[in-house]
Coordinates of C-alpha atoms in Angstrom, one line a residue:
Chain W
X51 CA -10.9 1.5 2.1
X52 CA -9.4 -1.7 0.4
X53 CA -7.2 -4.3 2.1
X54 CA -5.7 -7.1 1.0
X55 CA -4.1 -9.1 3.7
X56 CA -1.9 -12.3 3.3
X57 CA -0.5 -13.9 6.2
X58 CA 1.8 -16.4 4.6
X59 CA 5.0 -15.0 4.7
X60 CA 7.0 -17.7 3.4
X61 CA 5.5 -21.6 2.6
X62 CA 7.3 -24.6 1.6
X63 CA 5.9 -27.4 -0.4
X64 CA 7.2 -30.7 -1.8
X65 CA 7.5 -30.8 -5.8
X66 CA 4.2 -32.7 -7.2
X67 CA 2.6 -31.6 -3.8
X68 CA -0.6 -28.9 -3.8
X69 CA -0.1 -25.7 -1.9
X70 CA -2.5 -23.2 -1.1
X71 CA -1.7 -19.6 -0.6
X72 CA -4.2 -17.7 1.7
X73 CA -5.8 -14.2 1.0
X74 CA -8.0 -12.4 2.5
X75 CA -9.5 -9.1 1.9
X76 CA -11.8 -6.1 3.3
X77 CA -14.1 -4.1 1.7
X78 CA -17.6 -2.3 1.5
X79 CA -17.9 -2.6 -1.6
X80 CA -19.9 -4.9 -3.7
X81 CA -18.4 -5.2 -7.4
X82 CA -14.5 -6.2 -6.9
X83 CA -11.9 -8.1 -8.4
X84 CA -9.9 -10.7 -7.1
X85 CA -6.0 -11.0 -8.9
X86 CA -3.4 -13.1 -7.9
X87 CA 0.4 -12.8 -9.6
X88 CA 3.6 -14.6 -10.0
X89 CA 6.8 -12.7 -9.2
X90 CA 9.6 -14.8 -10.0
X91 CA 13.5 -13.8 -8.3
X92 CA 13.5 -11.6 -12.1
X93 CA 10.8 -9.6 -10.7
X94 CA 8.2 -9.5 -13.6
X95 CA 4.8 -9.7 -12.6
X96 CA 2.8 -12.4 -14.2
X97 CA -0.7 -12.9 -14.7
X98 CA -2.1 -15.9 -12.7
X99 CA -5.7 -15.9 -12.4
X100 CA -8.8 -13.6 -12.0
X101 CA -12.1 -13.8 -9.7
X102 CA -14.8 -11.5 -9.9
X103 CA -16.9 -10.8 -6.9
X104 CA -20.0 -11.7 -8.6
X105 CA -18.6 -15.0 -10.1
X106 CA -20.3 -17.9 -8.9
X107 CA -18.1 -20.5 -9.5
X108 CA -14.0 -20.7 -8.4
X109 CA -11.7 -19.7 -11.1
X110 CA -9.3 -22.0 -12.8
X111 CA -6.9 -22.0 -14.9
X112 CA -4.5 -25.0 -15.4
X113 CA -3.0 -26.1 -12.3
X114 CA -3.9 -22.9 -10.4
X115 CA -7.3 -22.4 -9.0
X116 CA -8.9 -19.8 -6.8
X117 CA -11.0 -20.7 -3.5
X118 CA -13.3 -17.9 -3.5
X119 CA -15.5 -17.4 -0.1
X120 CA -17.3 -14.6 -0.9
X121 CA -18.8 -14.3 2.7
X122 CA -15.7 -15.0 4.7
X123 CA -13.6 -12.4 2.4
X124 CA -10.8 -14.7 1.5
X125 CA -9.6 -15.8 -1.8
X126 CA -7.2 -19.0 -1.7
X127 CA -4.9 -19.4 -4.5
X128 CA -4.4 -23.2 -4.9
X129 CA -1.5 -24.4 -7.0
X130 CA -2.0 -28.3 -7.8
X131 CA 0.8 -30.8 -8.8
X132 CA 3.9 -28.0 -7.6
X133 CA 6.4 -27.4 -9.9
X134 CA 10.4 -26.0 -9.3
X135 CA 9.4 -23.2 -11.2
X136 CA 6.6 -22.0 -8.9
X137 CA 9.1 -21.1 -6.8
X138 CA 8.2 -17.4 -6.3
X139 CA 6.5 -14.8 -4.6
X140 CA 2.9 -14.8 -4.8
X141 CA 0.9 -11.5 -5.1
X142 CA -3.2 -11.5 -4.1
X143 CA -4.4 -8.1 -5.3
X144 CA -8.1 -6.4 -5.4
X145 CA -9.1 -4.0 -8.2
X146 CA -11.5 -1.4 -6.9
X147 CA -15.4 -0.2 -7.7
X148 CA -15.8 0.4 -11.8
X149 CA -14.2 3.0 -13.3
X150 CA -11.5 2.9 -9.6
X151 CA -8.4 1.7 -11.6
X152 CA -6.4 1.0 -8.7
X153 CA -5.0 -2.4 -7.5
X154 CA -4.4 -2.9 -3.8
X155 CA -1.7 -5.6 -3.4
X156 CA -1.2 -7.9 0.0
X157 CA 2.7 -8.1 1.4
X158 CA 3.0 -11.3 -0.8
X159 CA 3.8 -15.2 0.2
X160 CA 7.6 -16.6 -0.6
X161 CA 6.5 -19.6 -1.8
X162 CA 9.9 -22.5 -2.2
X163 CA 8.9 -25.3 -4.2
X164 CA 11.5 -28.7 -2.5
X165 CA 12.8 -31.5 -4.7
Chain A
X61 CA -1.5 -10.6 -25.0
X62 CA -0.7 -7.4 -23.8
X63 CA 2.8 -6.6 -23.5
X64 CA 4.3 -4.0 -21.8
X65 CA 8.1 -2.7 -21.7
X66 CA 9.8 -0.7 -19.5
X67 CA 13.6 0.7 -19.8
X68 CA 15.7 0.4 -18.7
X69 CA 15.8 -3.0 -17.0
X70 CA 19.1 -2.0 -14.3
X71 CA 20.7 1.0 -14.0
X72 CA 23.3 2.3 -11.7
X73 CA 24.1 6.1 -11.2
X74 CA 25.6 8.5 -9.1
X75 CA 24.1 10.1 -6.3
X76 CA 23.1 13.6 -7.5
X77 CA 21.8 12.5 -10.6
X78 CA 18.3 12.3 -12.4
X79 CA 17.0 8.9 -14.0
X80 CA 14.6 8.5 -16.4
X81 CA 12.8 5.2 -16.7
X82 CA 10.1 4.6 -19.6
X83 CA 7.2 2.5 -19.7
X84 CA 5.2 1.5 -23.3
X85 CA 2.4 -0.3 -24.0
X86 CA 3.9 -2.1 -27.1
X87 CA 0.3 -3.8 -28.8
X88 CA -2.3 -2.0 -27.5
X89 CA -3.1 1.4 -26.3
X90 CA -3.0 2.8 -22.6
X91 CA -5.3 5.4 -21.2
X92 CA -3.9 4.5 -17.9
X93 CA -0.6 3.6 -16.2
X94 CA 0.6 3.2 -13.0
X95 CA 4.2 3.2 -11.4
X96 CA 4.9 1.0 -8.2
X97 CA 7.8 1.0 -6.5
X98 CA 9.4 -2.3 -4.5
X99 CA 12.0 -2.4 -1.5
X100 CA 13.2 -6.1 -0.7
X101 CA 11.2 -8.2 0.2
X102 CA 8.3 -6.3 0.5
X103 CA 4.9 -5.6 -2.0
X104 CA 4.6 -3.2 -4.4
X105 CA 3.7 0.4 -3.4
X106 CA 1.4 2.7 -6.0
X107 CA 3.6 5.9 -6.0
X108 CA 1.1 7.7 -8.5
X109 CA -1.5 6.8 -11.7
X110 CA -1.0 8.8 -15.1
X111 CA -3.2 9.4 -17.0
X112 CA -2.7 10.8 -21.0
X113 CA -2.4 13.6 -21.8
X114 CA -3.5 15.2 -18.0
X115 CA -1.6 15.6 -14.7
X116 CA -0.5 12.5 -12.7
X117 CA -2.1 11.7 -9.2
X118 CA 1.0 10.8 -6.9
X119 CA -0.3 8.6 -3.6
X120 CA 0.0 10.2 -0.2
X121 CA 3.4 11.0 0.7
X122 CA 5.2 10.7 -2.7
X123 CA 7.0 13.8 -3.4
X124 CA 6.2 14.8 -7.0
X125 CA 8.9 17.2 -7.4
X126 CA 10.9 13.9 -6.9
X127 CA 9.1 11.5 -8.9
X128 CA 8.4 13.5 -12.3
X129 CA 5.8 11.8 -14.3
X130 CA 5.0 12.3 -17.9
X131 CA 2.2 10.9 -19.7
X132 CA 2.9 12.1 -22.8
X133 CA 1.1 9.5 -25.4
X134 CA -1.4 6.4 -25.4
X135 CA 1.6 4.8 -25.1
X136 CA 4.5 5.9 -23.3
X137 CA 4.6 6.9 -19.7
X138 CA 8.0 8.2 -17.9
X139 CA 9.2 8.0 -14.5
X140 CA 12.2 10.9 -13.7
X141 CA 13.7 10.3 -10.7
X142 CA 15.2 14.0 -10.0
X143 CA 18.3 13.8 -8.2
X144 CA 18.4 10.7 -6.9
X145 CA 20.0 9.8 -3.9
X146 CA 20.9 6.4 -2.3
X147 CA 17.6 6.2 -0.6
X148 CA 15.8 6.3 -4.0
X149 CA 17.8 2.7 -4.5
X150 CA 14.8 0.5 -5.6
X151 CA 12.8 -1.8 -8.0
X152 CA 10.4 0.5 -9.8
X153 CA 7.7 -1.5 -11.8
X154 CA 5.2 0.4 -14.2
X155 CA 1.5 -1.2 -15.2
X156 CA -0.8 -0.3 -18.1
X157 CA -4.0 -0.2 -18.4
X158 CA -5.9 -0.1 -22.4
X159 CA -8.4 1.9 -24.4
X160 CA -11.4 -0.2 -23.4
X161 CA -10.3 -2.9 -21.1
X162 CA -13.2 -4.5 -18.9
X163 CA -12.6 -5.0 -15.6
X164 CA -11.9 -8.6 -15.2
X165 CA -8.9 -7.9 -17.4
X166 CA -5.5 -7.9 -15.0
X167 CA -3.3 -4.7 -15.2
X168 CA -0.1 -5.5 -17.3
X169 CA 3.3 -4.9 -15.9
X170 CA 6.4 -3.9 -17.6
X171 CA 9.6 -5.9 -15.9
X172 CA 10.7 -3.3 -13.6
X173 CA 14.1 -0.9 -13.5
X174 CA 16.4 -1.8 -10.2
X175 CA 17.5 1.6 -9.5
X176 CA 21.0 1.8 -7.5
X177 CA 22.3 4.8 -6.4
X178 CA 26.1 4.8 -5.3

């Protein structure tokens, strides 16, 4: 069975600052997926950034950026140059073997961007 | 991109009575879609995966005589919440997945329905 386990509950940061959001997650099997989303105080989720489980380099996109240890079973999400906006909760979530649709999501990080 | 909606966005009801929330994949087709449901503060729970035109697969200990799921097109999913009770209170959040998506692609989300039941 998939797990996806994020022991953050809450993390401050200074605006500017770089913040990284830990994730880690347990499986046996070897083709997985690696999501991480935004859910702002709306509650939409949005889209950050994608890691695939045979990827060999980190994923990036913009200022968010994905420390992938394949062998320690975490995937970091690292948010550079903190914004007000990225004031959120912060989602980590692992899509099963192909053809398993299902997304496994951790219990999130409140993450509060200060001034 | 992918856009999904879902409606409605906040409704508030009497106890006793059933809601209906929809889900539709507005730009692309969606063999697949999913309906999570959210307390406070907490991650999102799979309730059950739909899939068109067949029966829905509801997760371990959903009730699906509660949580009526229809599945009815490539693009429209519905959640009935049957007599709905103030412990059904929630934020329910649908996802969608398309005709053909790869699997690096993320699942997209509709914005959710907060669910309050007086």
């Amino acid at each position: 069975a998939q797990k996806i386990t994020q022991t953050q509950p809450g993390m401050f940061v200074q605006e500017k600052e770089a913040v990284t959001l830990d994730c880690t997650y347990d499986t046996s099997d070897q083709s997985y997926g690696l999501f991480w989303y935004k859910q702002p105080s709306s509650g939409e989720m949005i889209f950050l950034i994608y890691q695939g489980s045979y990827d060999e380099q980190n994923a990036t996109e913009g200022r968010y950026s994905l420390n992938f240890q394949k062998a320690r079973k975490s995937a970091n999400l690292v948010i550079s140059a903190s914004q007000l906006g990225d004031s959120a909760m912060y989602f980590c979530a692992m899509r099963g073997p192909l053809g398993f649709n299902k997304f496994y999501f951790g219990s999130g990080t409140k993450l509060n961007v200060k001034p | 991109g992918a856009v999904v909606s879902q409606h409605p966005s906040w409704v508030i009801c009497k106890s006793g009575t059933s809601v209906k929330i929809e889900c539709r994949s507005l730009d692309f087709q969606a063999t697949t879609m999913f309906w999570y449901r959210q307390f406070p503060k907490q991650s999102l729970m799979l309730m059950a995966t739909s899939n068109e035109g067949s029966k829905a697969t509801y997760e371990q200990g959903v009730e699906k005589d509660k949580f009526l799921i229809n599945h009815a097109s490539l693009t429209l999913s519905t959640l009935t919440v049957t007599s709905a009770h103030p412990e059904d209170s929630s934020f329910y959040i649908c996802s969608a997945r398309g005709v053909g998506q790869d699997r690096t692609q993320p699942q997209h989300f509709g914005d959710g329905t907060r669910l309050s039941i007086l």
